[in-house]
Coordinates of C-alpha atoms in Angstrom, one line a residue:
M1 CA -13.9 48.3 45.0
S2 CA -11.8 48.0 48.2
I3 CA -8.3 46.8 48.2
S4 CA -9.2 43.6 50.0
H5 CA -11.8 42.8 47.4
A6 CA -9.3 43.5 44.6
E7 CA -6.8 41.1 46.2
D8 CA -9.5 38.4 46.2
F9 CA -10.3 39.1 42.6
L10 CA -6.7 39.2 41.2
P11 CA -5.7 35.6 41.9
S12 CA -8.8 34.2 40.2
R13 CA -8.2 36.4 37.1
I14 CA -4.5 35.4 37.1
G15 CA -5.6 31.8 37.3
D16 CA -8.0 32.2 34.4
M17 CA -5.2 33.9 32.3
E18 CA -2.8 31.0 33.1
K19 CA -5.4 28.5 31.9
L20 CA -5.9 30.5 28.7
D21 CA -2.1 30.6 28.1
A22 CA -2.0 26.8 28.7
I23 CA -4.6 26.3 26.0
R24 CA -3.1 28.8 23.6
Q25 CA 0.6 27.7 23.8
P26 CA 0.1 24.2 22.3
Q27 CA -2.1 25.7 19.6
E28 CA 0.6 28.2 18.8
L29 CA 3.4 25.6 18.9
E30 CA 1.3 23.4 16.6
S31 CA 0.8 26.2 14.1
K32 CA 4.5 27.0 14.1
A33 CA 5.6 23.4 13.8
P34 CA 6.5 22.1 10.3
Q35 CA 3.5 20.5 8.7
N36 CA 3.6 16.8 7.7
H37 CA 2.4 16.8 4.1
N38 CA 1.7 13.1 4.3
A39 CA -0.5 13.3 7.4
M40 CA -3.7 13.3 5.4
G41 CA -2.6 10.1 3.6
P42 CA -3.4 9.1 0.1
T43 CA -6.3 10.9 -1.6
D44 CA -7.1 8.3 -4.3
S45 CA -7.9 11.2 -6.6
G46 CA -6.8 14.7 -7.7
R47 CA -4.7 16.1 -10.5
D48 CA -1.3 15.3 -8.9
A49 CA -2.3 11.7 -8.3
W50 CA -3.4 11.0 -11.9
M51 CA -0.4 13.0 -13.4
T52 CA 1.8 10.7 -11.3
I53 CA 0.0 7.7 -12.8
A54 CA 0.6 9.1 -16.3
G55 CA 4.3 9.6 -15.6
C56 CA 4.6 6.1 -14.2
F57 CA 2.9 4.8 -17.3
M58 CA 5.7 6.4 -19.4
V59 CA 8.4 5.0 -17.1
Q60 CA 6.9 1.5 -17.4
F61 CA 6.8 1.9 -21.2
C62 CA 10.5 2.7 -21.2
T63 CA 11.7 0.1 -18.6
I64 CA 9.7 -3.1 -18.4
G65 CA 8.1 -2.5 -21.9
Y66 CA 11.5 -2.1 -23.4
S67 CA 12.9 -5.1 -21.5
N68 CA 9.9 -7.2 -22.7
A69 CA 11.1 -6.6 -26.2
F70 CA 14.4 -8.5 -25.6
G71 CA 13.0 -11.4 -27.6
V72 CA 13.6 -9.3 -30.7
Y73 CA 17.2 -8.8 -29.7
Q74 CA 17.5 -12.5 -28.8
D75 CA 16.3 -13.4 -32.3
I76 CA 18.6 -10.8 -34.1
Y77 CA 21.6 -11.7 -32.0
T78 CA 21.1 -15.5 -32.4
R79 CA 20.6 -15.4 -36.2
E80 CA 22.8 -12.5 -37.2
F81 CA 24.5 -10.0 -34.9
L82 CA 26.1 -12.4 -32.4
S83 CA 25.7 -15.6 -34.4
N84 CA 29.1 -16.8 -32.9
K85 CA 27.4 -17.1 -29.5
S86 CA 24.9 -19.7 -28.2
P87 CA 21.3 -18.8 -27.3
S88 CA 22.3 -19.3 -23.6
D89 CA 25.2 -16.9 -23.9
I90 CA 22.9 -14.3 -25.6
S91 CA 20.1 -14.7 -23.0
W92 CA 22.6 -13.7 -20.3
I93 CA 22.5 -10.2 -21.8
G94 CA 18.7 -10.0 -21.3
S95 CA 18.7 -11.7 -17.9
F96 CA 21.5 -9.5 -16.6
Q97 CA 19.6 -6.5 -17.8
Y98 CA 16.6 -7.6 -15.8
F99 CA 19.0 -8.4 -12.9
M100 CA 20.6 -5.0 -12.9
Q101 CA 17.1 -3.5 -13.0
Y102 CA 16.1 -5.4 -9.8
A103 CA 19.4 -6.0 -7.9
P104 CA 20.0 -2.5 -6.4
G105 CA 16.3 -2.5 -5.2
V106 CA 17.2 -2.4 -1.5
F107 CA 19.3 0.7 -1.9
V108 CA 17.0 2.3 -4.4
G109 CA 13.9 1.6 -2.2
H110 CA 15.6 3.0 0.9
A111 CA 16.7 6.1 -1.0
F112 CA 13.0 6.5 -2.0
D113 CA 12.0 6.4 1.7
A114 CA 14.6 9.0 2.4
G115 CA 13.2 11.4 -0.2
Y116 CA 15.6 11.1 -3.1
F117 CA 12.9 10.3 -5.7
R118 CA 13.8 13.1 -8.1
H119 CA 17.5 12.4 -8.0
M120 CA 17.0 8.8 -9.0
M121 CA 14.5 9.7 -11.7
V122 CA 16.8 12.2 -13.4
L123 CA 19.9 10.0 -13.1
G124 CA 18.1 6.9 -14.3
S125 CA 16.6 8.7 -17.3
F126 CA 20.0 9.9 -18.4
L127 CA 21.7 6.5 -17.9
E128 CA 19.0 4.5 -19.9
V129 CA 18.9 6.9 -22.8
F130 CA 22.7 7.3 -23.0
S131 CA 23.2 3.5 -22.9
I132 CA 20.6 2.9 -25.7
F133 CA 22.6 5.3 -27.9
M134 CA 25.8 3.5 -26.9
L135 CA 24.1 0.2 -28.0
S136 CA 23.6 1.7 -31.4
L137 CA 27.4 2.1 -31.7
V138 CA 28.5 -1.5 -30.9
R139 CA 30.1 -3.6 -33.6
K140 CA 28.8 -6.9 -35.0
G141 CA 30.2 -9.9 -33.2
Q142 CA 31.5 -7.9 -30.2
Y143 CA 29.7 -9.6 -27.3
Y144 CA 31.3 -7.6 -24.6
Q145 CA 30.3 -4.3 -26.1
V146 CA 26.7 -5.4 -26.3
F147 CA 26.8 -6.7 -22.7
L148 CA 28.3 -3.4 -21.3
A149 CA 25.7 -1.2 -23.1
Q150 CA 22.6 -3.3 -22.8
A151 CA 23.0 -5.5 -19.8
I152 CA 24.8 -3.1 -17.4
G153 CA 24.1 0.4 -18.7
I154 CA 20.4 0.1 -19.6
G155 CA 19.8 -2.2 -16.7
L156 CA 21.3 0.2 -14.1
G157 CA 19.4 3.1 -15.5
Q158 CA 16.1 1.2 -15.4
A159 CA 16.9 0.2 -11.8
L160 CA 16.8 3.9 -10.8
L161 CA 13.5 4.3 -12.6
F162 CA 11.4 1.2 -12.1
I163 CA 11.0 0.7 -8.3
P164 CA 10.6 4.4 -7.4
S165 CA 7.9 4.8 -10.1
L166 CA 5.9 1.9 -8.6
T167 CA 6.4 2.9 -5.0
V168 CA 5.3 6.5 -5.5
I169 CA 1.8 5.3 -6.3
S170 CA 1.3 4.4 -2.7
Q171 CA 1.7 8.0 -1.7
H172 CA -1.4 8.9 -3.7
F173 CA -3.6 5.8 -3.7
K174 CA -4.9 3.5 -1.0
K175 CA -8.4 2.2 -1.6
R176 CA -7.8 2.1 -5.4
R177 CA -4.1 1.3 -5.2
S178 CA -4.3 -2.0 -7.1
F179 CA -6.3 -0.5 -10.0
A180 CA -4.0 2.6 -10.1
T181 CA -1.0 0.3 -10.2
G182 CA -2.6 -1.7 -13.0
V183 CA -3.2 1.4 -15.0
A184 CA 0.4 2.5 -14.5
V185 CA 2.0 -0.8 -15.4
T186 CA -0.2 -1.1 -18.5
G187 CA 2.5 1.2 -19.9
A188 CA 4.8 -1.9 -19.9
S189 CA 2.2 -3.8 -22.0
V190 CA 1.9 -0.9 -24.5
G191 CA 5.7 -0.7 -24.6
G192 CA 5.8 -4.4 -25.2
I193 CA 3.6 -3.9 -28.2
V194 CA 5.4 -0.8 -29.7
W195 CA 9.0 -1.7 -29.1
P196 CA 9.1 -5.1 -30.9
I197 CA 7.3 -3.7 -33.9
L198 CA 9.5 -0.6 -34.0
L199 CA 12.8 -2.5 -33.5
N200 CA 11.9 -5.2 -36.0
Q201 CA 10.7 -2.8 -38.7
L202 CA 13.7 -0.5 -38.4
D203 CA 16.2 -3.4 -38.2
Q204 CA 14.8 -4.7 -41.5
K205 CA 14.4 -1.3 -43.3
A206 CA 17.4 0.5 -41.9
T207 CA 20.2 -0.8 -39.7
F208 CA 20.6 -2.2 -36.2
G209 CA 22.3 1.1 -35.2
N210 CA 19.6 3.3 -36.5
A211 CA 16.9 1.2 -34.9
N212 CA 18.5 1.7 -31.5
R213 CA 19.1 5.4 -32.1
A214 CA 15.4 5.8 -32.9
A215 CA 14.6 3.8 -29.7
G216 CA 16.9 6.1 -27.7
A217 CA 15.1 9.2 -29.0
V218 CA 11.7 7.8 -28.2
A219 CA 12.8 6.8 -24.7
G220 CA 14.4 10.2 -24.1
V221 CA 11.2 12.2 -24.9
L222 CA 9.0 10.0 -22.8
L223 CA 11.2 10.0 -19.8
L224 CA 11.5 13.7 -19.9
C225 CA 7.7 14.0 -19.9
A226 CA 7.6 11.5 -17.0
N227 CA 10.0 13.5 -14.9
V228 CA 7.7 16.6 -15.3
L229 CA 4.5 14.7 -14.6
M230 CA 5.3 12.6 -11.5
K231 CA 4.6 14.4 -8.2
P232 CA 6.1 12.7 -5.2
R233 CA 4.9 13.9 -1.7
P234 CA 7.5 15.5 0.6
V235 CA 9.1 13.0 3.0
E236 CA 9.5 13.8 6.7
G237 CA 13.3 13.7 7.1
K238 CA 16.1 12.0 5.2
A239 CA 17.8 9.8 7.9
L240 CA 19.4 6.7 6.4
S241 CA 20.4 5.1 9.6
G242 CA 17.3 2.9 10.1
V243 CA 18.0 0.5 7.2
H244 CA 19.4 -2.3 9.4
L245 CA 16.3 -2.2 11.6
G246 CA 14.0 -2.3 8.5
V247 CA 15.9 -5.4 7.2
K248 CA 15.5 -7.1 10.6
S249 CA 11.8 -6.6 10.6
I250 CA 11.7 -8.0 7.0
F251 CA 13.2 -11.4 8.1
R252 CA 10.8 -11.6 11.0
D253 CA 7.7 -11.2 8.7
I254 CA 7.0 -14.8 7.7
A255 CA 4.2 -14.1 5.2
Y256 CA 6.4 -11.5 3.5
M257 CA 9.4 -13.8 3.3
V258 CA 7.3 -16.8 1.9
S259 CA 5.7 -14.5 -0.7
I260 CA 9.3 -13.4 -1.8
G261 CA 10.4 -17.0 -2.0
A262 CA 7.3 -17.8 -4.2
A263 CA 8.1 -14.8 -6.4
C264 CA 11.7 -16.0 -6.9
L265 CA 10.4 -19.4 -8.1
V266 CA 7.9 -17.8 -10.4
S267 CA 10.7 -15.6 -11.9
L268 CA 12.7 -18.7 -12.9
G269 CA 10.1 -19.6 -15.5
L270 CA 7.8 -16.6 -16.1
F271 CA 9.9 -14.8 -18.6
F272 CA 10.6 -17.8 -20.9
P273 CA 8.0 -16.6 -23.6
Y274 CA 9.2 -13.0 -23.4
F275 CA 12.7 -14.1 -24.3
Y276 CA 12.1 -17.1 -26.6
L277 CA 8.6 -16.9 -28.2
Q278 CA 9.7 -15.2 -31.4
L279 CA 12.6 -17.7 -31.8
Y280 CA 10.2 -20.5 -31.0
T281 CA 7.8 -19.3 -33.7
V282 CA 10.5 -19.1 -36.3
D283 CA 11.7 -22.6 -35.3
Q284 CA 8.2 -24.0 -35.9
G285 CA 8.4 -22.9 -39.6
V286 CA 6.3 -19.7 -39.3
A287 CA 7.3 -17.0 -41.7
P288 CA 9.7 -14.4 -40.1
H289 CA 7.4 -11.5 -41.1
L290 CA 4.6 -13.1 -39.0
A291 CA 6.9 -14.3 -36.2
F292 CA 8.0 -10.7 -35.6
Y293 CA 4.5 -9.9 -34.2
T294 CA 4.4 -12.6 -31.6
L295 CA 5.9 -10.5 -28.8
A296 CA 3.5 -7.6 -29.6
I297 CA 0.6 -10.1 -29.4
L298 CA 1.9 -11.4 -26.1
N299 CA 2.1 -7.9 -24.6
A300 CA -1.3 -7.0 -26.1
G301 CA -2.8 -9.8 -24.0
S302 CA -1.1 -8.4 -20.9
I303 CA -3.1 -5.1 -21.2
V304 CA -6.2 -6.9 -20.1
G305 CA -4.3 -8.8 -17.5
R306 CA -2.9 -5.7 -15.9
L307 CA -6.3 -3.9 -15.7
V308 CA -9.1 -6.3 -15.0
P309 CA -7.6 -8.4 -12.2
N310 CA -6.3 -5.2 -10.5
F311 CA -9.8 -3.6 -10.7
F312 CA -11.2 -6.6 -8.8
A313 CA -8.2 -6.9 -6.5
D314 CA -9.3 -3.7 -4.7
R315 CA -12.6 -5.4 -3.9
L316 CA -11.6 -9.1 -3.5
G317 CA -8.0 -8.6 -2.3
P318 CA -4.7 -9.0 -4.3
Y319 CA -3.9 -12.4 -3.0
N320 CA -7.3 -13.8 -4.1
M321 CA -6.5 -12.6 -7.7
I322 CA -2.8 -13.4 -8.0
I323 CA -3.0 -17.0 -7.0
P324 CA -5.5 -18.2 -9.7
C325 CA -3.5 -16.2 -12.3
L326 CA -0.3 -18.0 -11.3
F327 CA -1.9 -21.4 -11.6
L328 CA -3.3 -20.5 -15.0
T329 CA 0.1 -19.2 -16.1
A330 CA 1.7 -22.6 -15.2
V331 CA -1.1 -24.5 -17.1
L332 CA -0.5 -22.4 -20.2
L333 CA 3.3 -23.1 -20.1
F334 CA 2.5 -26.9 -20.2
V335 CA 0.0 -26.3 -23.0
V336 CA 2.6 -24.6 -25.3
L337 CA 4.2 -28.1 -25.7
G338 CA 1.4 -28.9 -28.1
V339 CA 1.3 -25.6 -29.9
H340 CA 3.0 -25.5 -33.3
S341 CA 0.9 -23.4 -35.7
F342 CA 0.9 -19.6 -35.9
A343 CA -2.8 -19.5 -34.9
G344 CA -2.1 -21.5 -31.8
I345 CA 0.9 -19.4 -30.9
V346 CA -1.3 -16.2 -31.2
L347 CA -3.9 -17.7 -28.9
F348 CA -1.2 -18.8 -26.4
G349 CA 0.4 -15.3 -26.6
L350 CA -2.9 -13.6 -25.8
F351 CA -3.8 -15.8 -22.9
Y352 CA -0.3 -16.0 -21.5
G353 CA 0.1 -12.3 -21.7
C354 CA -3.1 -11.9 -19.7
T355 CA -2.2 -14.2 -16.9
S356 CA 1.4 -13.3 -16.6
G357 CA 0.6 -9.6 -16.9
S358 CA -1.8 -10.0 -14.0
Y359 CA 1.0 -11.5 -11.8
I360 CA 3.5 -8.7 -12.7
S361 CA 1.0 -5.9 -12.0
L362 CA -0.4 -7.5 -8.7
I363 CA 2.9 -8.3 -7.0
P364 CA 3.6 -4.6 -6.1
S365 CA 0.2 -4.5 -4.4
I366 CA 1.0 -7.6 -2.4
I367 CA 4.3 -6.1 -1.3
I368 CA 2.7 -2.8 -0.3
Q369 CA -0.1 -4.6 1.6
L370 CA 2.6 -6.6 3.5
S371 CA 4.5 -3.4 4.3
R372 CA 1.6 -1.4 5.9
Q373 CA 2.9 -1.9 9.5
S374 CA 6.6 -1.3 8.6
G375 CA 6.5 2.3 7.5
Q376 CA 9.2 1.6 4.9
P377 CA 7.3 0.6 1.6
G378 CA 10.3 1.6 -0.5
L379 CA 12.7 -0.6 1.4
R380 CA 10.4 -3.6 1.3
M381 CA 9.6 -3.1 -2.4
G382 CA 13.3 -2.9 -3.1
F383 CA 14.2 -5.9 -1.0
A384 CA 11.6 -8.0 -2.9
F385 CA 12.9 -7.0 -6.3
T386 CA 16.5 -7.5 -5.3
S387 CA 15.7 -11.0 -4.2
V388 CA 13.8 -11.7 -7.4
G389 CA 16.6 -10.2 -9.5
F390 CA 19.0 -13.1 -8.7
W391 CA 16.5 -15.7 -9.9
I392 CA 15.7 -13.8 -13.1
L393 CA 19.5 -13.6 -13.7
I394 CA 19.7 -17.4 -13.9
G395 CA 16.3 -18.4 -15.2
T396 CA 16.5 -17.7 -18.9
P397 CA 20.1 -18.8 -19.3
I398 CA 19.1 -22.1 -17.8
E399 CA 16.3 -22.3 -20.3
G400 CA 18.7 -21.4 -23.1
A401 CA 21.1 -24.1 -22.0
L402 CA 18.3 -26.6 -22.0
L403 CA 17.7 -25.8 -25.7
H404 CA 21.0 -27.4 -26.5
V405 CA 21.4 -30.8 -25.0
P406 CA 24.1 -33.4 -25.9
G407 CA 23.1 -35.4 -29.0
S408 CA 20.7 -32.8 -30.4
N409 CA 23.0 -32.2 -33.5
G410 CA 22.6 -28.5 -33.1
S411 CA 18.8 -28.4 -33.3
L412 CA 16.8 -26.7 -30.7
L413 CA 15.0 -28.9 -28.2
W414 CA 12.1 -27.0 -26.6
S415 CA 10.5 -29.6 -24.3
P416 CA 13.1 -29.5 -21.5
C417 CA 13.0 -25.7 -21.1
I418 CA 9.2 -25.4 -21.4
I419 CA 8.7 -28.1 -18.7
F420 CA 11.3 -26.5 -16.5
S421 CA 9.5 -23.1 -16.8
A422 CA 6.1 -24.6 -16.1
I423 CA 7.3 -26.5 -13.0
A424 CA 9.0 -23.4 -11.6
V425 CA 5.8 -21.3 -11.9
S426 CA 3.7 -24.1 -10.4
C427 CA 5.9 -24.2 -7.4
G428 CA 5.7 -20.4 -7.1
A429 CA 1.9 -20.5 -7.2
V430 CA 1.9 -23.0 -4.3
G431 CA 4.3 -20.8 -2.4
M432 CA 2.0 -17.8 -2.8
L433 CA -1.0 -19.8 -1.6
I434 CA 1.0 -20.7 1.6
S435 CA 1.9 -17.0 2.0
R436 CA -1.8 -16.1 1.9
V437 CA -2.6 -18.7 4.6
I438 CA 0.1 -17.3 6.9
F439 CA -1.0 -13.7 6.2
V440 CA -4.7 -14.6 7.1
R441 CA -3.6 -16.1 10.4
Q442 CA -1.5 -13.0 11.2
A443 CA -4.4 -10.7 10.3
R444 CA -6.8 -12.6 12.5
N445 CA -4.4 -12.6 15.4
K446 CA -4.1 -8.9 15.2
G447 CA -7.8 -8.4 14.7
L448 CA -7.4 -6.9 11.2
G449 CA -10.3 -7.2 8.7
Q450 CA -8.5 -6.1 5.5
L451 CA -8.9 -7.7 2.1
I452 CA -6.4 -10.4 1.2

């Protein structure tokens, strides 16, 4: 080959090599770049996904399930342990426990988005178990000791456990998210069955202190197992500077804000039976050894409510399931005005547990659905529960105050607080319906064809 021919050949070869390098370099850079473990999205199956659901089940058993047993404490405190205090004063313990569980939600949710899931789970587990054991040491008649241990200590520990355990589900499930959430929060229903029976039986056969020490031991074992089982996915970065931008986007989302307002109204009245049903049953003349099982029956009904509607919500949409459940819950609260026998209370407990359990298990799916475009599901979940927490804080004390009205001669008047609860839930149901209408319009405007 002549030199002139070689000179003609070399530029074309060099050009080809440059093209090959141009192709190879992005591939090499891509292979060297850190992999985003969340790129593939939720898998809706797999060992890690279902182990996470099992761990979340245990967390719900020890948080909401334990809180749902406060009716036992309300009865014990009112009749014996804190008999120097009114039912309204005592209900502040339970409502503040719920409040502490929800109130730090914005910070807990944002910490979840930043990748601190494990830290919160470990710290929350320690705080809840430690505080339950501290509750076993309080003295009879010492209201402030009970309030510190149960309302503040247990509530704060549960705050670090409850919201992260629900939000982590969205990392593993999408198409079957509502059903997976329903399975996980069934742990709260099972806990609501086990805890009242355990606490009532031990309080009768042993002492109040030993009953709480046993409860602390059970919670400790289950939360240890939950920490081992739950598998969060790695989060891409831990920047905490974007919280103000996330909050701004929240206030601009009308459908989300209306749904939060509706949830706040529902929270004013929803928990009335969970706090007062056992006391109501005793006040109707039912034998105490039968009345002790009313909370367990209430939570048994919620098992069906947390599973069946969630199964259909993945097909029909969470809005289309939660709205009928809310209206049925309001109707049942009005019905309880005419229920006075143990058989009637049992039927009420089963049906109310079913409808109220549906709402409690479906509301996280509503929040996640309204958070799809934000990229901050933890922050939005936390903001929702923080907002709801303030209304839970005042709801049951208002109902407790309505039990004692001037001129009642110390007897309990149930009609005012029952009507108040029913009206609050009814208004919340209407609000959720309005939120759905707004969300449908937004979805149509954006050309989205997702289930509602």
